[in-house]
Tab-separated table of C-alpha atoms and ligand atoms in Angstrom:
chain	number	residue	atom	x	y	z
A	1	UNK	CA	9.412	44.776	-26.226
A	2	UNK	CA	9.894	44.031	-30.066
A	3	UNK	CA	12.659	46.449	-30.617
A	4	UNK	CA	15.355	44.475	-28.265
A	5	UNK	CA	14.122	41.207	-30.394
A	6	UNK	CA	15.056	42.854	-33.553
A	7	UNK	CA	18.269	44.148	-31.828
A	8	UNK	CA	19.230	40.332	-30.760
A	9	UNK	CA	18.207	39.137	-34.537
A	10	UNK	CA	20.611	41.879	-35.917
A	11	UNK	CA	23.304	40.737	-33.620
A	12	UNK	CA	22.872	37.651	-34.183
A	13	UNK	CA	23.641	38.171	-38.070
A	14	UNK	CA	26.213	40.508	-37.384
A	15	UNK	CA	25.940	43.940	-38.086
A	16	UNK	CA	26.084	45.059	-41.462
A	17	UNK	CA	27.494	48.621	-40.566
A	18	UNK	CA	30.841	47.785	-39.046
A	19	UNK	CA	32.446	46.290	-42.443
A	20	UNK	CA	32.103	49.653	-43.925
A	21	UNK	CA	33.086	51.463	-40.984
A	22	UNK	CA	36.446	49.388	-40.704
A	23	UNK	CA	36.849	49.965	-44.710
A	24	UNK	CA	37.059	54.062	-43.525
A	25	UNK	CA	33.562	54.641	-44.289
A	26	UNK	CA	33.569	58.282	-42.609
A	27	UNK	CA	29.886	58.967	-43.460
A	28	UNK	CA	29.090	55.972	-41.814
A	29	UNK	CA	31.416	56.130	-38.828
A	30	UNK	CA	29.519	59.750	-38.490
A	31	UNK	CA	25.963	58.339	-38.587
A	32	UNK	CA	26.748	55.088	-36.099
A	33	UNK	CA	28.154	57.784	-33.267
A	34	UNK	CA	24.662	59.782	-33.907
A	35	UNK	CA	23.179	56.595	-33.306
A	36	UNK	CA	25.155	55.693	-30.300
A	37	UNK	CA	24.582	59.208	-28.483
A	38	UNK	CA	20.798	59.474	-29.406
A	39	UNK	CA	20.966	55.453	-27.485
A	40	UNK	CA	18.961	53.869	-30.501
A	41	UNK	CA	18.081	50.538	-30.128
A	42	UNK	CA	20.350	50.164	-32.936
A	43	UNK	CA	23.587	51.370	-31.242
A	44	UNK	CA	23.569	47.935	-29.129
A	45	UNK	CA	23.763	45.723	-32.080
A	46	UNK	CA	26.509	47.801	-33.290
A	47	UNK	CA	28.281	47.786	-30.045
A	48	UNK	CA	28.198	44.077	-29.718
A	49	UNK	CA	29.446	43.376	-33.630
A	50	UNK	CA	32.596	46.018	-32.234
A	51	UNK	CA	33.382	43.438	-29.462
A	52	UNK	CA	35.228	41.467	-30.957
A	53	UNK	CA	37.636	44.227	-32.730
A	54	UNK	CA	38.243	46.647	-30.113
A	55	UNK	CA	41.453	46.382	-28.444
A	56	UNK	CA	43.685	47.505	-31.006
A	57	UNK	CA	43.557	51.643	-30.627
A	58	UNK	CA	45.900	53.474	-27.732
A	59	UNK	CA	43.333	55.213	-25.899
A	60	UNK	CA	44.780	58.675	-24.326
A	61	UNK	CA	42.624	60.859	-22.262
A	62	UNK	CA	43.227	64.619	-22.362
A	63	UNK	CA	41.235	66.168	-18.819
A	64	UNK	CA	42.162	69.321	-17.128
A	65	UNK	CA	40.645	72.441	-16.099
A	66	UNK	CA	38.343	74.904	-18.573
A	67	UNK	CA	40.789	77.118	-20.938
A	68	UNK	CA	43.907	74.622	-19.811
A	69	UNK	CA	44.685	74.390	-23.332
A	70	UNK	CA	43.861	70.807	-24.092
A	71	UNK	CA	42.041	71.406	-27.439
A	72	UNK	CA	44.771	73.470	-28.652
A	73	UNK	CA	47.763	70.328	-27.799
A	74	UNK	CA	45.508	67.700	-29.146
A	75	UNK	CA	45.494	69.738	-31.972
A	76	UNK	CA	49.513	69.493	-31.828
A	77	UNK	CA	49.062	65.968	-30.635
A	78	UNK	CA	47.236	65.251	-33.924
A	79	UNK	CA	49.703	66.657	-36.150
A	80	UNK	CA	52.646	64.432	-34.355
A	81	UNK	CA	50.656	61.392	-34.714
A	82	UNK	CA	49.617	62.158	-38.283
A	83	UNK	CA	53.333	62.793	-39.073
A	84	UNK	CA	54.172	59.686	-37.569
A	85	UNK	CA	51.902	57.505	-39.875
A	86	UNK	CA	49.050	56.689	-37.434
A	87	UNK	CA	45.517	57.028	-38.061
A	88	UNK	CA	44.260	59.187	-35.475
A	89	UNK	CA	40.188	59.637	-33.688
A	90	UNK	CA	39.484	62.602	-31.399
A	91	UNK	CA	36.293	62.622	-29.646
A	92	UNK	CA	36.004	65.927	-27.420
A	93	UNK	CA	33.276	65.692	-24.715
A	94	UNK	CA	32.671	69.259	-24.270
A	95	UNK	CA	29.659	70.354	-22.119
A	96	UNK	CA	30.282	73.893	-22.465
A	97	UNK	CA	29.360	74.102	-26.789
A	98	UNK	CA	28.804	70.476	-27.835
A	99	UNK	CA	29.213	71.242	-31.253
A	100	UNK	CA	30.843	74.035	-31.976
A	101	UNK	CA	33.226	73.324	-29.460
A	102	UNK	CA	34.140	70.273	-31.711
A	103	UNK	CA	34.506	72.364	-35.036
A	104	UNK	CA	36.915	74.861	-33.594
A	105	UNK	CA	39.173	71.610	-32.430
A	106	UNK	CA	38.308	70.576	-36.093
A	107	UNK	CA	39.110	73.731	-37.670
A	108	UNK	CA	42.330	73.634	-36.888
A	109	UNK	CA	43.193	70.614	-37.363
A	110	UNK	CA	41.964	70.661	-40.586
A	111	UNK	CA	45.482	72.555	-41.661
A	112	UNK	CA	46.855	69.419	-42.619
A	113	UNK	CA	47.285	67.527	-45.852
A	114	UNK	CA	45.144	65.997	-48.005
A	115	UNK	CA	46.802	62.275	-46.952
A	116	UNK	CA	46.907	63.088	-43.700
A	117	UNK	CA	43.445	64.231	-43.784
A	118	UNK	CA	41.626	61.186	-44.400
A	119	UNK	CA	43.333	59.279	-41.513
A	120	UNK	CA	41.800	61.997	-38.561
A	121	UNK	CA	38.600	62.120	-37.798
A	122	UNK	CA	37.427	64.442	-34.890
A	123	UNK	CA	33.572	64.115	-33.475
A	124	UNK	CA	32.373	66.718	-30.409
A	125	UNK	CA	30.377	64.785	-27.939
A	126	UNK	CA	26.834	66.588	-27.007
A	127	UNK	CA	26.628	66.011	-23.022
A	128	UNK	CA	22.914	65.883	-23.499
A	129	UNK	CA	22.616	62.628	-21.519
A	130	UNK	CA	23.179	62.641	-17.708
A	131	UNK	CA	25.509	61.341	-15.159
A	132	UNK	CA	25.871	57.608	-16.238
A	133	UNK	CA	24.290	58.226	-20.217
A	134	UNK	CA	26.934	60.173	-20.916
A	135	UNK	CA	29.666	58.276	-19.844
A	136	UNK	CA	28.186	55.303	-21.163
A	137	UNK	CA	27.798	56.746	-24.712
A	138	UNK	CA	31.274	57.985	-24.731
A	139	UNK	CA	32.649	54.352	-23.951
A	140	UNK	CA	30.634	52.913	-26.351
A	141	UNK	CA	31.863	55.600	-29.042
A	142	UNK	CA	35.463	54.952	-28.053
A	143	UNK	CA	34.900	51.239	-28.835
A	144	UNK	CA	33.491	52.181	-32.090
A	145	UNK	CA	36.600	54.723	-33.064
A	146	UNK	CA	38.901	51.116	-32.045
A	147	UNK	CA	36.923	48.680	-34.069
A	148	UNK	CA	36.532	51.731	-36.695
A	149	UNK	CA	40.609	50.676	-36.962
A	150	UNK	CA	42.325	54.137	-35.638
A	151	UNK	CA	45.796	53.996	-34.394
A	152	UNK	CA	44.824	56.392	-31.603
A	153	UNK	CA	41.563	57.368	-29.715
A	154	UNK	CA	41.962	60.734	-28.194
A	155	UNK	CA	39.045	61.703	-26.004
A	156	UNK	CA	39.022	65.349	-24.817
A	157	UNK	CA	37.084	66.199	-21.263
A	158	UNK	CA	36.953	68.656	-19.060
A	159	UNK	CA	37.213	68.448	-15.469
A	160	UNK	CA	39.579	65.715	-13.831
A	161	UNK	CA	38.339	62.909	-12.303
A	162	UNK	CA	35.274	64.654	-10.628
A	163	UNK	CA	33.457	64.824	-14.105
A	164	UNK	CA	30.726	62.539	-15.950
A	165	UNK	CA	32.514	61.018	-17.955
A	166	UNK	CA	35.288	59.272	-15.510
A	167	UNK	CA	38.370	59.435	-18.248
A	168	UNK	CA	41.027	57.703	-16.017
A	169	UNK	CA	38.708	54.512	-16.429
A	170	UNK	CA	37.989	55.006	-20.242
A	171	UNK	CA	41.273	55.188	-21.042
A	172	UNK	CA	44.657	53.525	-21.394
A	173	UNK	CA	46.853	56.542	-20.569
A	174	UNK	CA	45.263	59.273	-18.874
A	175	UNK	CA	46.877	63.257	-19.216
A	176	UNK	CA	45.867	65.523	-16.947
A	177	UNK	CA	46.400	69.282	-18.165
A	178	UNK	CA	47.900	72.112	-16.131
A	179	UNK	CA	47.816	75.104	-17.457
A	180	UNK	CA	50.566	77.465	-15.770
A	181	UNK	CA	50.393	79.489	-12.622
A	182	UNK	CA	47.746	77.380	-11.391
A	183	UNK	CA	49.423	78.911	-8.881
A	184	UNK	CA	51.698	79.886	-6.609
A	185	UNK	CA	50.138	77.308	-5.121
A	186	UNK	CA	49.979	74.250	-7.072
A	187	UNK	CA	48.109	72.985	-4.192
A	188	UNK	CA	44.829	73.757	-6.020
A	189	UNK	CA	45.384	70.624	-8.203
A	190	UNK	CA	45.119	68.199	-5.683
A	191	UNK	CA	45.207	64.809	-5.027
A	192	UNK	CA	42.055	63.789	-7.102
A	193	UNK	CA	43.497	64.751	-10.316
A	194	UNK	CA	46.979	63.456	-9.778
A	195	UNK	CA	45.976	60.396	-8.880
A	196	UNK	CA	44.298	59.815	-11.964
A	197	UNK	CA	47.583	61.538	-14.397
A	198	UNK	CA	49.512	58.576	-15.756
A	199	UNK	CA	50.916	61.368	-17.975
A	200	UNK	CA	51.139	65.015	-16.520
A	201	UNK	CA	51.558	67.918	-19.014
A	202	UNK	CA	52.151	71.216	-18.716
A	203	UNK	CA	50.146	73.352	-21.024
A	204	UNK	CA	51.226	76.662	-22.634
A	205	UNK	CA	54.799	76.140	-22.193
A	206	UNK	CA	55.740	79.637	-23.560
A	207	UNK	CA	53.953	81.300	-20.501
A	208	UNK	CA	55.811	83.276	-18.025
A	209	UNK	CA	54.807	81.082	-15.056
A	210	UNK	CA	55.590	77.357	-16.987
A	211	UNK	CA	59.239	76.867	-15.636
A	212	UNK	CA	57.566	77.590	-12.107
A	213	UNK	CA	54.259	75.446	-12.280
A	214	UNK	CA	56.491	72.243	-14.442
A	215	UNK	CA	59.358	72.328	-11.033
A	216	UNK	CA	56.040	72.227	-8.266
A	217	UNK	CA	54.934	69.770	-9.961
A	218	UNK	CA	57.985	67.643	-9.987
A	219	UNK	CA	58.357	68.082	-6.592
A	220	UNK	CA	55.022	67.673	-5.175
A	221	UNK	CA	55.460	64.437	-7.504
A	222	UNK	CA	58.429	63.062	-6.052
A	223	UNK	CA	57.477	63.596	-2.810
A	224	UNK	CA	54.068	60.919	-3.327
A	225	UNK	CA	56.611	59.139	-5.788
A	226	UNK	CA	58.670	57.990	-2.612
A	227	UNK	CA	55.868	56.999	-0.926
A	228	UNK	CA	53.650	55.227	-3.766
A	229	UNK	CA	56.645	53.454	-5.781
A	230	UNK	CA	54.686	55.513	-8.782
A	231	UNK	CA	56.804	57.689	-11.177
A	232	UNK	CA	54.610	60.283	-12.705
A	233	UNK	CA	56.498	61.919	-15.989
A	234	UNK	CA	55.934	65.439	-15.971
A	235	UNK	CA	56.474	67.290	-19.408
A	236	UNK	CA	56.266	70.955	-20.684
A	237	UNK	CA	54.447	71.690	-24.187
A	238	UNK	CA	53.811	74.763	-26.131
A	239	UNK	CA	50.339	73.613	-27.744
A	240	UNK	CA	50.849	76.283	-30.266
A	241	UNK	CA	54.160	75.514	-31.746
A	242	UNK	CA	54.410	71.590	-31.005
A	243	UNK	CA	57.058	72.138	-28.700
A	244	UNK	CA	57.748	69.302	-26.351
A	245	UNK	CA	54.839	67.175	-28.185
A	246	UNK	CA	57.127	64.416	-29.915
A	247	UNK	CA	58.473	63.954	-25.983
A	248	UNK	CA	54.392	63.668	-25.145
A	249	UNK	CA	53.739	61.149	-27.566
A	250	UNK	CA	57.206	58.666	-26.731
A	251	UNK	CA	55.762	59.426	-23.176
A	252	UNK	CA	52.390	58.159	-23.699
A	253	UNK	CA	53.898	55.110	-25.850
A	254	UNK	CA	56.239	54.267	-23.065
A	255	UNK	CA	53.242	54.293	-20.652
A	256	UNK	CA	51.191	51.566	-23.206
A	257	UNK	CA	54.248	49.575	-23.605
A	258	UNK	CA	54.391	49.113	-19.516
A	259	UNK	CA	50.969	47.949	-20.015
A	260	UNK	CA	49.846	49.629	-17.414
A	261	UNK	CA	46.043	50.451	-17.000
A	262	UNK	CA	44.701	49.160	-19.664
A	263	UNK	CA	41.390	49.263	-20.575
A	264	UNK	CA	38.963	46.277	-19.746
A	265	UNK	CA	38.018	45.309	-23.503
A	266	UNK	CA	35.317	43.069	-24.047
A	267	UNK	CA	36.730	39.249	-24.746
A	268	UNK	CA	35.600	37.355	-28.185
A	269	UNK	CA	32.452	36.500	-27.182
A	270	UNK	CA	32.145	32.910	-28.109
A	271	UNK	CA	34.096	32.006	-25.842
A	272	UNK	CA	32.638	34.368	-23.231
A	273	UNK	CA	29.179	32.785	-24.084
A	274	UNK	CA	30.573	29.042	-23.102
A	275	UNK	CA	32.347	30.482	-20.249
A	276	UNK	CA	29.209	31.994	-19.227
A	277	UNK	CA	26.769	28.701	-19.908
A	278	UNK	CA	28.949	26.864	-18.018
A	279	UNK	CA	29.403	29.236	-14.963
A	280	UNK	CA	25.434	29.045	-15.266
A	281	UNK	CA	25.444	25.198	-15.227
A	282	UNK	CA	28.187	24.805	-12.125
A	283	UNK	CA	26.610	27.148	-9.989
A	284	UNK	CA	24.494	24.863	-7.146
A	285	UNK	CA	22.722	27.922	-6.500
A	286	UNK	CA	21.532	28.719	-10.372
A	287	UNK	CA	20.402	24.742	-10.589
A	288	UNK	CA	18.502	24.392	-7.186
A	289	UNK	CA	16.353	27.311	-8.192
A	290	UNK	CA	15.828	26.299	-11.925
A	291	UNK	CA	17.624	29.335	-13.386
A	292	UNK	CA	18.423	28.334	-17.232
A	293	UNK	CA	20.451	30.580	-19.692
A	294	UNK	CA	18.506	32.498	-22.779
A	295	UNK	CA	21.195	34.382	-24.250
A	296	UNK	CA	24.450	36.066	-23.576
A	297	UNK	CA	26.071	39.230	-24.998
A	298	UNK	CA	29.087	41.729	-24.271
A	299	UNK	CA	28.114	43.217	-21.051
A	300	UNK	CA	24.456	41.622	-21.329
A	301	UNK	CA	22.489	37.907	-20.064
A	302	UNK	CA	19.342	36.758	-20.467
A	303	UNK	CA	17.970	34.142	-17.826
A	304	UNK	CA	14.884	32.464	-17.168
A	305	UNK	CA	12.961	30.907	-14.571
A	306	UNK	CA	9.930	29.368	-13.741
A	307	UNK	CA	7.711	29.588	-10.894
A	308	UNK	CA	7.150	26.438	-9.265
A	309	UNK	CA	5.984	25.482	-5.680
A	310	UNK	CA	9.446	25.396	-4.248
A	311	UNK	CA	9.665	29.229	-5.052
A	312	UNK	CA	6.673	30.533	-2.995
A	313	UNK	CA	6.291	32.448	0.136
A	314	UNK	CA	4.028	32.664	2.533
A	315	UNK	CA	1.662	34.541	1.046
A	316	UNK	CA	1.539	31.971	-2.034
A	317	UNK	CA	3.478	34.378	-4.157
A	318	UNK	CA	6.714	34.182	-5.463
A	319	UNK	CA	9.534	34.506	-3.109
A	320	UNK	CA	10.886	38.079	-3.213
A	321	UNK	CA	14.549	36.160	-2.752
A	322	UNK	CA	13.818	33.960	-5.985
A	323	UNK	CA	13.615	37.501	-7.515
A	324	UNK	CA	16.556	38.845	-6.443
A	325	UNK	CA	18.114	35.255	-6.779
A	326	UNK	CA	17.486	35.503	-10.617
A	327	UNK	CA	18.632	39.298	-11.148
A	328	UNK	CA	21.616	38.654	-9.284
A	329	UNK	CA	22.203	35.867	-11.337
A	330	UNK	CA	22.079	37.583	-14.655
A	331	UNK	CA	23.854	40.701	-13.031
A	332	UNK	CA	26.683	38.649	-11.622
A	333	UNK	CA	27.066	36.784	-14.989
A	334	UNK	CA	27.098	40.109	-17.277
A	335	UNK	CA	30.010	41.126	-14.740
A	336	UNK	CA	31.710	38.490	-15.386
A	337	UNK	CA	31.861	37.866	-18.944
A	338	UNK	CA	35.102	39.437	-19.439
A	339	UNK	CA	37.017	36.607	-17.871
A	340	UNK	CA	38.149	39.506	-15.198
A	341	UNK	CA	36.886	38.462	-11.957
A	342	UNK	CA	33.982	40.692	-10.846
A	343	UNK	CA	33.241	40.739	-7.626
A	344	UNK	CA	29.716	42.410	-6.151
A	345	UNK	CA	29.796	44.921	-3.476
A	346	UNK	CA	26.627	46.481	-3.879
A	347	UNK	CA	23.069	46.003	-5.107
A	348	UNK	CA	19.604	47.342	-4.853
A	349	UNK	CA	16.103	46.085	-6.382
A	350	UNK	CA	12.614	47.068	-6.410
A	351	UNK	CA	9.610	45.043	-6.268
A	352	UNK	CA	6.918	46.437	-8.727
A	353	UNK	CA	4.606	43.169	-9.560
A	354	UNK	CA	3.929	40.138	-7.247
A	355	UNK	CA	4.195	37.029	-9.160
A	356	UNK	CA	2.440	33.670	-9.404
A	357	UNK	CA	3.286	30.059	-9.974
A	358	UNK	CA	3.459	28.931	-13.376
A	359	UNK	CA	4.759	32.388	-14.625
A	360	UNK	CA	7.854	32.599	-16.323
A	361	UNK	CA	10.154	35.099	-14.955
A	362	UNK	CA	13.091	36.492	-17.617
A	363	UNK	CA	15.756	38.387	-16.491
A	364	UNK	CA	17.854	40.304	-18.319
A	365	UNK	CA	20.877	42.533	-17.598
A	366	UNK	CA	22.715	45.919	-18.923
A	367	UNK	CA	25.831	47.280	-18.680
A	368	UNK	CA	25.336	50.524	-17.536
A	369	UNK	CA	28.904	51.389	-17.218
A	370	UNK	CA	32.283	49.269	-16.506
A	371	UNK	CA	35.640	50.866	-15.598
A	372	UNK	CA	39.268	49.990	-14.856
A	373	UNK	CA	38.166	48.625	-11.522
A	374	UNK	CA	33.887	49.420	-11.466
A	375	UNK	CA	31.061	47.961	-13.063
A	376	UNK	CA	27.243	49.034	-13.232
A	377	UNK	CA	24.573	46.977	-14.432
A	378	UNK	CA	20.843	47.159	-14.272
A	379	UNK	CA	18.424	44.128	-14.917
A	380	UNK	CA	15.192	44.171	-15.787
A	381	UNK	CA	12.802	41.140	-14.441
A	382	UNK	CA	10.274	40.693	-16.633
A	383	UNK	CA	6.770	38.182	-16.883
A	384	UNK	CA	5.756	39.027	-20.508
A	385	UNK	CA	5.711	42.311	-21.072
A	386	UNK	CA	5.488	43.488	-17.242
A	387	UNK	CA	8.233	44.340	-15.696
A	388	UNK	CA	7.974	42.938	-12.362
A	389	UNK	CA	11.183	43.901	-10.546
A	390	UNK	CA	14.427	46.312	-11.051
A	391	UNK	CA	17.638	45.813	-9.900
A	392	UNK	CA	21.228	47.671	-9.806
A	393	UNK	CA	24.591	46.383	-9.185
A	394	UNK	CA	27.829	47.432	-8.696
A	395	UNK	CA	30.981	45.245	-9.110
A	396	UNK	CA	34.242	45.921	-7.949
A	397	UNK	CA	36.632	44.518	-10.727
A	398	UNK	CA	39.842	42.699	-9.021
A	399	UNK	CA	41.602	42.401	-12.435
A	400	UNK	CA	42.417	38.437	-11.877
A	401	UNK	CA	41.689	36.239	-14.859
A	402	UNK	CA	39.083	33.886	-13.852
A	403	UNK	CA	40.666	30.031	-13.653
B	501	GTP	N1	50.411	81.156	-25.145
B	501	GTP	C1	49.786	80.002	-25.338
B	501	GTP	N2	48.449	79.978	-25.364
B	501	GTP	C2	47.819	78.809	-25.534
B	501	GTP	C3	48.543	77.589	-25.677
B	501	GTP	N3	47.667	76.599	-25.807
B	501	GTP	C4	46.440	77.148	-25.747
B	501	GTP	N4	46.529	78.471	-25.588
B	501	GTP	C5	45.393	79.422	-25.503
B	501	GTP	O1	44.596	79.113	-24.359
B	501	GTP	C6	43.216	79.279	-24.669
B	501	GTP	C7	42.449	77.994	-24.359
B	501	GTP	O2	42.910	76.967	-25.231
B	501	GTP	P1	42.076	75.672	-25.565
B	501	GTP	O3	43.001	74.775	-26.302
B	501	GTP	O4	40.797	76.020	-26.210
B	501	GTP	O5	41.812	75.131	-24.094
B	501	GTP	P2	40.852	73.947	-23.626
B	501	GTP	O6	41.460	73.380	-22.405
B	501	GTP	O7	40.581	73.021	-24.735
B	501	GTP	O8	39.560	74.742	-23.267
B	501	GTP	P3	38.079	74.152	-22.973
B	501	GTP	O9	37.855	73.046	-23.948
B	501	GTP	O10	37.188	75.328	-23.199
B	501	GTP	O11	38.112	73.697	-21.559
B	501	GTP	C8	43.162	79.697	-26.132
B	501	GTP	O12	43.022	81.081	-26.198
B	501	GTP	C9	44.482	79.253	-26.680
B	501	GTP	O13	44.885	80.011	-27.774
B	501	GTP	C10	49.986	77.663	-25.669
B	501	GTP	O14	50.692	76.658	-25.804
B	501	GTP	N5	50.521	78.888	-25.483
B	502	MG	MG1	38.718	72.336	-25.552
């Protein structure tokens, strides 16, 4: 129970990491995404001094089937954007070799100049966490690689859309990879990853099959075009040459400009913190029952509560809905910090502790993950040191500014 204390004191006085980091600090930049994927109590403090300069960075997601050749065209990718003046992060979430799948990606990009050099910087992923850890680490890394100050965050996954890490709602554009011949029957890449594609390439551009595989999926695109209003750009690259890649990179500019799906990035949070305390003090609800506010962070809120008569049940311990009253509370606030409204379809909570009057009851809530349009959280509801209750929540994010 100390270490989130010292977290909240570090926070608090900003964290002394991120100044070096934004100076280019690579060494440090290295050492902070270690942090971040080992989930050190340190990594929130550093997260929550990046709030308030993320926002900046282009964040393109590169998914598509194993061997699609996505590696080899960020690689291109890389060289366009370096060429071009921009500083450029790559972050390759590779479950296959977690490291050494990053160092071939690195080897080759490492080709370049000197100048050009110092403004990439390429990091492989290990998918040691599960599920939800691993998608939360990789957000949380992205944020770091746009406060770090890059131009462009370029996060490598395989799969498309059925993976961990969900890249269609970590990034601003997402490019979905088809390699050629996928067949005769382009079928096989179904609905689940065009519907995430804002930008649909096709890989290996020198292959037989390319000509084939770029004209199905033009057609199989203007087909759901005419029915969704949604214009897809489909564009042939040779990853090994660079062919087609300065036509990638206007296309994935011309998405940004439209504005379209852009990431959810965490608001300045003083503001987010009075928004917050007085969301707390307007709610009826939060007042009847006593709830008062400890602290707020990015993504987090602390609440407290105590136990009085009015809160009992029959049995002359505290009122399981009191419980869930508080959690929700703290849950529903986190959610909506962003000044996005968050609405909450769906939440569960465990009793492990009954609870008397007089006790104090603090409540505090996670982000667990938060998407284009989805939000996890988890609260902990703690007397002391016990934790008493545990609850999850899911919000679905309707992407109106709150009034
Ligand atoms: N002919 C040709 N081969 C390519 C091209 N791009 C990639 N390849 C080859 O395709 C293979 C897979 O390329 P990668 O770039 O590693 O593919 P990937 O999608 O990153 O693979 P995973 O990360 O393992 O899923 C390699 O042997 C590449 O040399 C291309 O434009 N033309
Ligand atoms: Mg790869």
């Amino acid at each position: 129970m100390n270490k989130p204390r010292e977290d909240l004191h570090r926070a608090a006085h900003g964290d002394t990491r991120l100044p070096y980091i934004r100076a280019g600090d690579r060494a440090a930049l290295a050492r902070a995404i270690t942090e971040i994927e080992n989930e050190l109590p340190s990594a929130q403090a550093l997260h929550e001094a990046c709030a308030e300069h993320v926002g900046h960075a282009h964040v393109v997601g590169i998914t598509g089937p194993p061997g699609a050749g996505k590696s080899t065209l960020i690689n291109a990718l890389v060289r366009e954007l370096l060429a071009r003046g921009e500083r450029v992060a790559v972050a390759a979430v590779d479950p296959s070799s977690p490291i050494t799948g990053g160092a071939v990606l690195g080897d080759r990009v490492r080709m370049t100049d000197a100048d050009a050099s110092d403004r990439v910087f390429i990091r492989s992923l290990a998918s040691r966490g599960h599920g939800g850890g691993l998608a939360r680490t990789t957000r949380r890394v992205v944020d770091l690689l746009d406060a770090a100050g890059f131009d462009s965050v370029i996060v490598e996954t395989v799969g498309a859309g059925q993976s961990d890490v969900d890249i269609a709602s970590l990034a601003d554009t997402s490019v979905v990879v088809c390699p050629p011949g996928l067949g005769d029957d382009v079928q096989a890449i179904k609905a689940g990853i065009l519907e995430i594609a804002d930008v649909l390439v096709v890989s290996k551009g020198d292959h037989a099959h390319a000509e084939r595989t770029e004209r199905d999926l033009k057609d199989m695109l203007n087909l759901r075009a005419r029915a969704s209003g949604r214009k897809v750009p489909v564009l042939r690259t040779v990853g090994t040459t660079g062919e087609g890649v300065g036509a990638l990179v206007d296309a994935l500019r011309a998405h940004a400009r439209e504005g379209k799906g852009r990431r959810v990035v965490t608001s300045v949070h003083g503001e987010a913190d009075a928004f917050l305390r007085r969301f707390s003090a307007e709610d009826p609800y939060q007042r009847l029952n006593g709830i008062e506010v400890v602290e707020t962070g990015p993504g987090t809120v602390t609440l407290r509560l105590q136990v009085a008569r009015q809160h009992l049940n029959f049995n002359g311990r505290c009122h399981g809905g009191v419980i869930f009253t508080l959690a929700d509370s703290a849950f529903g606030m986190a959610a909506n910090g962003y000044g996005v409204v968050a609405v909450g379809i769906d939440t569960h909570l465990t009793f492990q502790v009954a609870v008397k009057e007089g006790e104090t009851l603090v409540a505090r809530s996670q982000e667990v993950s938060r998407s284009k349009r989805i939000g996890v959280y988890r609260v902990d509801v703690t007397v002391g040191e016990k934790i008493v209750a545990a609850f999850t929540g899911t919000v679905f994010l309707t992407g109106h500014a709150h009034r």
